[in-house]
Tab-separated table of C-alpha atoms in Angstrom:
chain	number	residue	atom	x	y	z
L	188	MET	CA	30.625	-83.027	-13.206
L	189	GLN	CA	30.012	-79.730	-11.407
L	190	GLN	CA	28.578	-76.949	-13.561
L	191	PRO	CA	30.419	-73.603	-13.425
L	192	ASN	CA	28.706	-70.764	-11.586
L	193	THR	CA	27.899	-68.488	-14.554
L	194	ALA	CA	26.727	-65.561	-12.415
L	195	SER	CA	29.865	-65.671	-10.271
L	196	SER	CA	32.105	-65.878	-13.348
L	197	SER	CA	30.339	-62.877	-14.899
L	198	ALA	CA	30.711	-60.854	-11.705
L	199	THR	CA	34.402	-61.761	-11.535
L	200	ARG	CA	34.971	-60.679	-15.141
L	201	GLN	CA	33.150	-57.408	-14.431
L	202	ARG	CA	35.323	-56.721	-11.387
L	203	LEU	CA	38.463	-57.428	-13.399
L	204	THR	CA	37.504	-55.079	-16.212
L	205	PRO	CA	39.625	-51.939	-15.865
L	206	LYS	CA	37.782	-48.627	-15.870
L	207	ILE	CA	39.867	-45.679	-16.927
L	208	TYR	CA	39.500	-42.137	-15.599
L	209	SER	CA	40.914	-38.804	-16.670
L	210	SER	CA	41.268	-35.079	-15.923
L	211	TRP	CA	42.859	-33.764	-12.737
L	212	ALA	CA	42.507	-37.105	-10.907
L	213	LEU	CA	44.565	-38.927	-13.545
L	214	ASP	CA	47.242	-36.211	-13.492
L	215	ARG	CA	47.671	-36.573	-9.731
L	216	ALA	CA	47.555	-40.378	-9.831
L	217	ILE	CA	50.399	-40.358	-12.373
L	218	ILE	CA	52.499	-38.270	-9.968
L	219	LEU	CA	51.970	-40.874	-7.247
L	220	ASP	CA	52.600	-43.731	-9.699
L	221	CYS	CA	56.054	-42.347	-10.469
L	222	ALA	CA	56.941	-42.738	-6.777
L	223	CYS	CA	54.926	-45.927	-6.255
L	224	PRO	CA	55.007	-47.915	-9.524
L	225	GLY	CA	51.905	-49.933	-10.245
L	226	LEU	CA	49.568	-47.685	-8.274
L	227	LEU	CA	47.814	-46.236	-11.325
L	228	ALA	CA	47.169	-49.650	-12.878
L	229	SER	CA	45.750	-50.913	-9.582
L	230	THR	CA	43.279	-48.033	-9.239
L	231	LEU	CA	41.756	-48.917	-12.621
L	232	TYR	CA	40.326	-52.060	-10.997
L	233	PHE	CA	38.952	-50.377	-7.867
L	234	GLY	CA	35.201	-50.419	-7.253
L	235	PRO	CA	33.234	-47.153	-7.180
L	236	THR	CA	33.482	-46.528	-3.429
L	237	ARG	CA	37.208	-47.197	-3.217
L	238	ARG	CA	37.756	-45.194	-6.396
L	239	GLN	CA	35.869	-42.198	-4.961
L	240	ALA	CA	37.856	-42.461	-1.729
L	241	VAL	CA	41.017	-42.168	-3.824
L	242	PHE	CA	39.588	-39.151	-5.686
L	243	LEU	CA	38.761	-37.541	-2.332
L	244	LEU	CA	42.354	-38.140	-1.246
L	245	LEU	CA	43.769	-36.727	-4.489
L	246	ALA	CA	41.505	-33.676	-4.243
L	247	SER	CA	42.662	-33.034	-0.669
L	248	PHE	CA	46.076	-32.123	-2.059
L	249	ASP	CA	44.514	-28.657	-2.514
L	250	TRP	CA	43.545	-28.043	1.120
L	251	LEU	CA	45.798	-30.388	3.098
L	252	GLY	CA	48.908	-30.652	0.961
L	253	GLN	CA	50.928	-33.768	0.235
L	254	ALA	CA	53.171	-33.361	3.275
L	255	GLN	CA	50.252	-33.336	5.716
L	256	ILE	CA	48.557	-36.270	3.959
L	257	ALA	CA	51.781	-38.310	4.001
L	258	SER	CA	52.272	-37.549	7.707
L	259	ARG	CA	48.809	-38.949	8.512
L	260	PHE	CA	49.351	-42.033	6.373
L	261	ARG	CA	52.746	-42.796	7.921
L	262	ARG	CA	50.984	-43.350	11.220
L	263	ALA	CA	48.289	-45.485	9.567
L	264	ILE	CA	50.711	-47.834	7.769
L	265	GLU	CA	53.494	-47.747	10.338
L	266	GLY	CA	55.684	-50.806	9.981
L	267	ALA	CA	54.765	-51.473	6.365
L	268	VAL	CA	57.918	-51.886	4.339
L	269	GLY	CA	58.054	-50.476	0.848
L	270	PRO	CA	60.374	-48.721	-1.573
L	271	GLY	CA	60.794	-45.001	-1.131
L	272	GLN	CA	59.946	-42.736	1.799
L	273	SER	CA	58.977	-39.605	-0.112
L	274	ASP	CA	55.557	-38.113	0.532
L	275	ALA	CA	54.264	-39.356	-2.829
L	276	ALA	CA	55.612	-42.880	-2.207
L	277	VAL	CA	53.971	-43.070	1.236
L	278	ILE	CA	50.638	-41.849	-0.115
L	279	GLY	CA	50.740	-44.330	-2.995
L	280	ARG	CA	51.643	-47.219	-0.663
L	281	ALA	CA	48.803	-46.261	1.718
L	282	ILE	CA	46.279	-46.340	-1.127
L	283	LEU	CA	47.349	-49.903	-1.931
L	284	LEU	CA	47.589	-51.154	1.674
L	285	LEU	CA	44.398	-49.576	3.039
L	286	ARG	CA	42.131	-51.650	0.866
L	287	ARG	CA	38.837	-50.703	2.513
L	288	PRO	CA	37.540	-47.208	1.620
L	289	ARG	CA	36.567	-46.802	5.282
L	290	ASP	CA	40.163	-47.288	6.404
L	291	LEU	CA	41.498	-44.866	3.802
L	292	VAL	CA	39.041	-42.118	4.809
L	293	ARG	CA	39.649	-42.707	8.540
L	294	ALA	CA	43.401	-42.504	8.116
L	295	LEU	CA	43.063	-39.286	6.173
L	296	PHE	CA	40.405	-37.448	8.223
L	297	GLY	CA	40.298	-39.271	11.573
L	298	SER	CA	36.737	-40.640	11.282
L	299	VAL	CA	34.126	-41.818	8.797
L	300	PRO	CA	30.818	-39.908	9.025
L	301	ASN	CA	27.581	-41.795	8.526
L	302	GLY	CA	26.440	-41.823	4.924
L	303	LEU	CA	29.715	-40.703	3.361
L	304	LEU	CA	30.675	-44.103	1.936
L	305	GLY	CA	27.167	-44.609	0.590
L	306	ALA	CA	27.279	-41.228	-1.138
L	307	MET	CA	30.662	-42.020	-2.677
L	308	GLN	CA	29.408	-45.387	-3.931
L	309	ARG	CA	26.500	-43.633	-5.688
L	310	LEU	CA	28.859	-41.180	-7.413
L	311	GLY	CA	30.181	-43.972	-9.647
L	312	HIS	CA	33.622	-44.679	-11.063
L	313	ASP	CA	34.535	-41.292	-12.540
L	314	PRO	CA	35.736	-38.069	-10.909
L	315	VAL	CA	32.804	-35.744	-10.270
L	316	GLY	CA	33.557	-32.093	-10.808
L	317	ASP	CA	36.844	-30.547	-9.793
L	318	PRO	CA	38.738	-30.887	-6.485
L	319	GLY	CA	36.460	-28.198	-5.046
L	320	THR	CA	33.510	-30.581	-5.362
L	321	TYR	CA	35.297	-33.112	-3.161
L	322	GLU	CA	36.288	-30.411	-0.708
L	323	GLU	CA	32.605	-29.506	-0.356
L	324	LEU	CA	31.711	-33.208	0.016
L	325	GLN	CA	34.214	-33.521	2.855
L	326	ARG	CA	33.050	-30.299	4.478
L	327	LEU	CA	29.377	-31.264	4.401
L	328	PHE	CA	29.792	-34.732	5.890
L	329	PHE	CA	32.220	-33.623	8.608
L	330	SER	CA	30.217	-30.536	9.581
L	331	ASP	CA	28.252	-30.330	12.845
L	332	ALA	CA	26.075	-27.440	11.639
L	333	PRO	CA	22.342	-28.363	11.583
L	334	ALA	CA	21.955	-26.831	8.105
L	335	ASP	CA	24.753	-29.034	6.742
L	336	LYS	CA	23.299	-32.110	8.427
L	337	ARG	CA	20.048	-31.349	6.634
L	338	ARG	CA	21.911	-31.126	3.313
L	339	VAL	CA	23.614	-34.465	3.949
L	340	LYS	CA	20.269	-36.039	4.813
L	341	VAL	CA	18.774	-34.858	1.520
L	342	LEU	CA	21.701	-36.338	-0.428
L	343	GLY	CA	21.007	-39.648	1.290
L	344	GLN	CA	17.310	-39.497	0.459
L	345	ILE	CA	17.769	-38.959	-3.280
L	346	ALA	CA	16.955	-42.201	-5.063
L	347	GLY	CA	19.472	-43.759	-7.429
L	348	SER	CA	22.845	-42.386	-8.472
L	349	LEU	CA	24.122	-39.005	-7.407
L	350	VAL	CA	25.250	-36.332	-9.848
L	351	GLY	CA	28.446	-34.701	-8.683
L	352	ALA	CA	26.935	-31.244	-9.056
L	353	GLN	CA	24.284	-32.140	-6.454
L	354	ILE	CA	26.951	-31.933	-3.757
L	355	GLU	CA	27.381	-28.234	-4.486
L	356	ILE	CA	23.707	-27.770	-5.349
L	357	VAL	CA	22.533	-28.647	-1.825
L	358	SER	CA	24.972	-26.070	-0.454
L	359	LEU	CA	23.872	-23.296	-2.826
L	360	LEU	CA	20.128	-23.955	-2.848
L	361	ASP	CA	17.770	-21.940	-0.636
L	362	PRO	CA	17.401	-24.111	2.506
L	363	VAL	CA	13.609	-24.158	2.099
L	364	LEU	CA	14.027	-25.980	-1.235
L	365	LEU	CA	16.023	-28.852	0.267
L	366	HIS	CA	13.718	-31.732	-0.562
L	367	PRO	CA	14.974	-34.973	-2.185
L	368	ALA	CA	12.329	-35.050	-4.938
L	369	PHE	CA	13.198	-31.448	-5.847
L	370	VAL	CA	16.999	-31.722	-5.635
L	371	ALA	CA	16.930	-34.961	-7.654
L	372	ASN	CA	15.782	-32.937	-10.680
L	373	ILE	CA	18.590	-30.375	-10.535
L	374	TYR	CA	21.721	-31.401	-12.400
L	375	GLU	CA	23.751	-28.214	-12.838
L	376	THR	CA	24.847	-25.587	-10.327
L	377	LYS	CA	24.005	-22.808	-12.805
L	378	GLN	CA	20.314	-23.720	-12.391
L	379	VAL	CA	20.388	-22.918	-8.667
L	380	ALA	CA	20.502	-19.115	-8.964
L	381	GLU	CA	17.431	-19.214	-11.220
L	382	LEU	CA	15.521	-21.469	-8.826
L	383	ASN	CA	16.418	-19.337	-5.801
L	384	ALA	CA	15.350	-16.182	-7.623
L	385	ALA	CA	12.069	-17.813	-8.688
L	386	LEU	CA	11.385	-18.685	-5.043
L	387	ALA	CA	12.086	-15.079	-4.036
L	388	TYR	CA	9.509	-14.019	-6.635
L	389	VAL	CA	6.976	-16.469	-5.183
L	390	ARG	CA	7.512	-14.937	-1.754
L	391	ALA	CA	7.021	-11.448	-3.180
L	392	ARG	CA	3.790	-12.316	-5.020
L	393	CYS	CA	2.177	-14.775	-2.567
L	394	SER	CA	1.469	-13.673	0.998
L	395	GLY	CA	0.947	-17.299	1.985
L	396	ALA	CA	4.390	-18.436	0.825
L	397	THR	CA	5.891	-18.874	4.282
L	398	ASP	CA	8.800	-21.270	4.723
L	399	GLU	CA	6.450	-23.798	6.298
L	400	ALA	CA	3.953	-23.487	3.421
L	401	VAL	CA	6.658	-23.902	0.765
L	402	ARG	CA	7.980	-27.009	2.528
L	403	SER	CA	4.441	-28.367	2.665
L	404	SER	CA	4.055	-27.875	-1.092
L	405	LEU	CA	7.415	-29.588	-1.664
L	406	ALA	CA	6.103	-32.586	0.252
L	407	ARG	CA	3.445	-32.979	-2.448
L	408	LEU	CA	6.075	-33.569	-5.125
L	409	LYS	CA	6.287	-37.066	-6.502
L	410	PRO	CA	9.371	-38.804	-7.889
L	411	GLY	CA	9.782	-37.699	-11.487
L	412	ASP	CA	7.950	-34.381	-11.069
L	413	HIS	CA	9.763	-31.560	-12.856
L	414	ARG	CA	11.251	-28.864	-10.642
L	415	SER	CA	8.892	-26.304	-12.218
L	416	THR	CA	5.918	-28.139	-10.669
L	417	LEU	CA	6.486	-26.334	-7.374
L	418	TYR	CA	6.442	-22.889	-8.966
L	419	LYS	CA	3.393	-23.634	-11.119
L	420	TRP	CA	1.513	-24.629	-7.980
L	421	TRP	CA	2.267	-21.269	-6.361
L	422	ILE	CA	1.277	-19.261	-9.449
L	423	HIS	CA	-2.331	-20.160	-8.683
L	424	ARG	CA	-1.996	-18.726	-5.177
L	425	PHE	CA	-0.643	-15.259	-5.907
L	426	ASP	CA	-2.424	-12.354	-4.226
L	427	ARG	CA	0.006	-9.473	-4.775
L	428	LEU	CA	0.030	-7.895	-8.216
L	429	PRO	CA	3.404	-6.791	-9.619
L	430	ARG	CA	1.567	-3.744	-11.000
L	431	THR	CA	-1.958	-2.525	-10.404
L	432	LEU	CA	-4.241	0.147	-11.803
L	433	ASN	CA	-5.246	3.116	-9.657
L	434	THR	CA	-9.014	3.164	-10.253
L	435	ARG	CA	-9.268	6.540	-8.502
L	436	GLY	CA	-12.097	5.390	-6.299
L	437	ASP	CA	-14.413	4.299	-9.117
L	438	PRO	CA	-16.471	1.487	-7.508
L	439	SER	CA	-17.468	0.060	-10.896
L	440	LEU	CA	-13.855	-0.796	-11.769
L	441	VAL	CA	-12.600	-3.829	-9.836
L	442	VAL	CA	-8.981	-4.943	-10.196
L	443	LEU	CA	-8.697	-8.738	-10.337
L	444	GLY	CA	-5.745	-8.774	-7.997
L	445	SER	CA	-5.305	-12.456	-7.163
L	446	ALA	CA	-5.416	-15.877	-8.778
L	447	GLU	CA	-8.552	-16.598	-6.762
L	448	ALA	CA	-10.272	-13.438	-8.031
L	449	MET	CA	-9.350	-14.280	-11.621
L	450	SER	CA	-10.633	-17.841	-11.304
L	451	ASP	CA	-13.878	-16.597	-9.774
L	452	ALA	CA	-14.377	-14.077	-12.588
L	453	GLY	CA	-13.564	-16.778	-15.125
L	454	ARG	CA	-16.388	-18.920	-13.758
L	455	ARG	CA	-18.874	-16.038	-13.679
L	456	TYR	CA	-18.014	-14.856	-17.178
L	457	ALA	CA	-17.551	-18.383	-18.602
L	458	ASN	CA	-14.201	-17.511	-20.138
L	459	CYS	CA	-10.537	-18.548	-19.932
L	460	LEU	CA	-9.338	-16.031	-17.326
L	461	LYS	CA	-7.981	-18.842	-15.162
L	462	SER	CA	-5.502	-19.700	-17.921
L	463	LYS	CA	-4.190	-16.111	-17.845
L	464	VAL	CA	-3.045	-16.293	-14.230
L	465	GLY	CA	0.605	-16.831	-15.225
L	466	GLU	CA	0.610	-13.706	-17.422
L	467	VAL	CA	-0.734	-11.585	-14.567
L	468	TYR	CA	1.617	-13.209	-12.034
L	469	LEU	CA	4.582	-12.184	-14.206
L	470	GLY	CA	3.261	-8.657	-14.723
L	471	ASN	CA	2.431	-8.828	-18.437
L	472	TYR	CA	-1.279	-8.134	-18.036
L	473	VAL	CA	-3.792	-6.769	-15.556
L	474	TYR	CA	-7.497	-7.582	-15.797
L	475	ILE	CA	-10.229	-5.195	-14.692
L	476	GLU	CA	-13.855	-6.114	-14.154
L	477	TYR	CA	-16.353	-3.411	-15.026
L	478	SER	CA	-19.008	-4.191	-12.438
L	479	PRO	CA	-21.935	-1.739	-12.755
L	480	ALA	CA	-25.141	-1.812	-10.795
L	481	ALA	CA	-27.539	-4.622	-11.740
L	482	PRO	CA	-29.135	-5.434	-14.114
L	483	GLU	CA	-26.459	-4.041	-16.470
L	484	PRO	CA	-23.983	-6.821	-17.310
L	485	GLY	CA	-20.303	-6.538	-16.509
L	486	VAL	CA	-17.307	-6.416	-18.815
L	487	ILE	CA	-13.764	-7.769	-18.536
L	488	ALA	CA	-11.047	-5.356	-19.670
L	489	GLU	CA	-7.636	-6.717	-20.659
L	490	LEU	CA	-4.826	-4.245	-19.975
L	491	ARG	CA	-1.354	-4.785	-21.403
L	492	VAL	CA	1.484	-3.505	-19.249
L	493	THR	CA	3.937	-1.231	-21.074
L	494	THR	CA	6.866	0.936	-20.054
L	495	ARG	CA	4.514	3.927	-20.171
L	496	GLY	CA	1.632	2.442	-18.240
L	497	PHE	CA	-1.383	0.390	-19.306
L	498	LEU	CA	-2.881	-0.131	-22.769
L	499	LEU	CA	-6.420	-1.423	-23.254
L	500	GLU	CA	-6.108	-4.457	-25.517
L	501	GLY	CA	-9.593	-5.919	-25.329
L	502	LEU	CA	-13.089	-5.738	-23.855
L	503	TYR	CA	-15.056	-8.946	-23.340
L	504	ALA	CA	-18.631	-9.659	-22.332
L	505	ARG	CA	-19.741	-12.958	-20.881
L	506	LYS	CA	-18.531	-16.011	-22.849
L	507	ASN	CA	-16.064	-13.683	-24.570
L	508	CYS	CA	-18.887	-12.135	-26.578
L	509	LYS	CA	-18.430	-8.748	-28.194
L	510	VAL	CA	-19.397	-5.841	-25.927
L	511	ARG	CA	-22.129	-3.550	-27.195
L	512	PRO	CA	-20.644	-0.336	-28.632
L	513	GLU	CA	-22.361	2.032	-26.202
L	514	ARG	CA	-21.259	-0.029	-23.192
L	515	ALA	CA	-17.740	-0.403	-24.557
L	516	ALA	CA	-17.516	3.376	-25.008
L	517	ALA	CA	-18.537	3.924	-21.374
L	518	VAL	CA	-15.871	1.493	-20.124
L	519	ARG	CA	-13.220	3.128	-22.294
L	520	ARG	CA	-14.037	6.548	-20.858
L	521	LYS	CA	-13.683	5.222	-17.312
L	522	LEU	CA	-10.379	3.514	-18.041
L	523	ALA	CA	-9.018	6.558	-19.879
L	524	ALA	CA	-9.829	8.646	-16.816
L	525	CYS	CA	-7.546	6.299	-14.851
L	526	GLY	CA	-4.683	6.877	-17.274
L	527	VAL	CA	-5.146	3.813	-19.488
L	528	ALA	CA	-4.064	4.352	-23.098
L	529	LEU	CA	-6.524	3.501	-25.877
L	530	TYR	CA	-5.953	2.501	-29.472
L	531	ASP	CA	-6.178	5.407	-31.899
L	532	HIS	CA	-6.564	5.756	-35.678
L	533	ALA	CA	-4.952	7.875	-38.378
L	534	PRO	CA	-5.149	11.654	-37.779
L	535	ASP	CA	-8.090	12.243	-40.092
L	536	GLU	CA	-11.809	12.526	-39.606
L	537	ARG	CA	-13.155	9.395	-38.006
L	538	ASP	CA	-15.771	8.708	-40.701
L	539	LEU	CA	-13.164	8.930	-43.456
L	540	VAL	CA	-10.824	6.504	-41.686
L	541	VAL	CA	-13.650	4.045	-40.963
L	542	ALA	CA	-14.843	4.167	-44.570
L	543	ALA	CA	-11.324	3.523	-45.844
L	544	ALA	CA	-10.975	0.611	-43.437
L	545	GLN	CA	-14.245	-0.972	-44.550
L	546	VAL	CA	-13.260	-0.760	-48.214
L	547	LEU	CA	-10.074	-2.623	-47.286
L	548	ASN	CA	-12.053	-5.198	-45.262
L	549	GLN	CA	-10.456	-3.980	-41.997
L	550	TYR	CA	-13.417	-4.573	-39.713
L	551	ASN	CA	-13.688	-3.387	-36.092
L	552	PHE	CA	-11.186	-0.713	-37.035
L	553	ALA	CA	-13.086	2.037	-35.259
L	554	GLU	CA	-13.258	0.093	-31.980
L	555	PRO	CA	-10.226	-2.230	-32.129
L	556	ASP	CA	-10.347	-3.276	-28.470
L	557	ASN	CA	-13.981	-4.427	-28.665
L	558	ILE	CA	-12.820	-7.834	-29.903
L	559	GLY	CA	-15.198	-10.558	-28.736
L	560	TRP	CA	-17.425	-12.667	-30.941
L	561	GLY	CA	-21.146	-13.373	-31.073
L	562	VAL	CA	-23.794	-11.175	-29.521
L	563	GLU	CA	-23.672	-9.726	-26.009
L	564	PHE	CA	-26.683	-10.652	-23.874
L	565	ASP	CA	-27.845	-8.401	-21.074
L	566	GLU	CA	-29.147	-11.491	-19.294
L	567	PRO	CA	-27.857	-15.077	-19.609
L	568	PRO	CA	-30.325	-17.348	-21.447
L	569	ALA	CA	-32.682	-19.290	-19.203
L	570	ASN	CA	-32.204	-23.035	-18.636
L	571	ASP	CA	-28.792	-23.053	-20.239
L	572	PHE	CA	-27.943	-26.674	-19.549
L	573	GLU	CA	-24.476	-26.458	-21.093
L	574	GLU	CA	-23.468	-23.581	-18.794
L	575	HIS	CA	-24.590	-25.466	-15.706
L	576	VAL	CA	-22.570	-28.528	-16.754
L	577	THR	CA	-19.472	-26.370	-17.373
L	578	ALA	CA	-19.823	-24.636	-14.011
L	579	ALA	CA	-20.228	-27.982	-12.256
L	580	ASP	CA	-17.142	-29.410	-13.998
L	581	GLU	CA	-15.039	-26.372	-13.018
L	582	ALA	CA	-16.234	-26.516	-9.439
L	583	ALA	CA	-15.310	-30.193	-9.249
């Protein structure tokens, strides 16, 4: 006795399971079903590609009109006998007679561009977006423009299913960002304006962000990488400050004006300046290196950007140690001469305010920006094995 083919039976049951759809596509299918009874029920059993071909047809009501569509289908199904000769009846009968999605698309638009059927198959069983989404799908695949061919190629390179919004996304996205690994992580058209603006900011802040360089960085993306990965990579290559301090020719004040300069200073001062690159890139902070003549040690000044200029928030010696008071006072004077605002205290005599602060356990009140810890060393300790290990790890 021959055993039944379980896999084949399962596939048959799956094909025969009706899949409903809704929204504008259902409304238009009902109109056709009134003129061609049974059409709607039949479409519930169509596979994804044939179903999407029908949705494309229904959407084309908006830019072709039923009369034009019916005229094209009359030629395609000439000789086929069926009830009713109205436009809706002819369209419904064509959907049933032209069983292959390829034949339906060819009858409607005259040809079947490469990749279109594959894209429709990956869109699934449900309508994607509104009729405008399908109009853009048709425009992209039938376009001869090189830019549109590039967009179609990217849609074909995206792994797995397509999100309907990605059809419009590839049209709205800055052409430089058209990379399958990048587009695959964008699911809503409202995200595109933000991504385009972020790229414009990269171009403004990074002199090396040419179109070729951005495409090269996109090529480094791996499947599954978040779309922000690209922008985080460029943060560490900025070399144009949103705002900078006019040091008025003082050679001892050096603006750390690039990610590279900040990373270098972070290594020399053994601190976390490298982690502050994003804050500087976005214009929240500016860091100044007080670089006097040797052997006096340098100081890092942290300036907060405000609507009225810069405010000195902190002074840091090497390893984020507290800066000696006399050196901190000298740096403050230099920065104040450049227009940097300094913290102030209550309008009373300084000694009275300091005494009141100490009673209340408000330490460092007199010099609030001198906020390191430990003791500042004029010279780094000899044979500091830990520092050498840290420097080697950072260099690696």
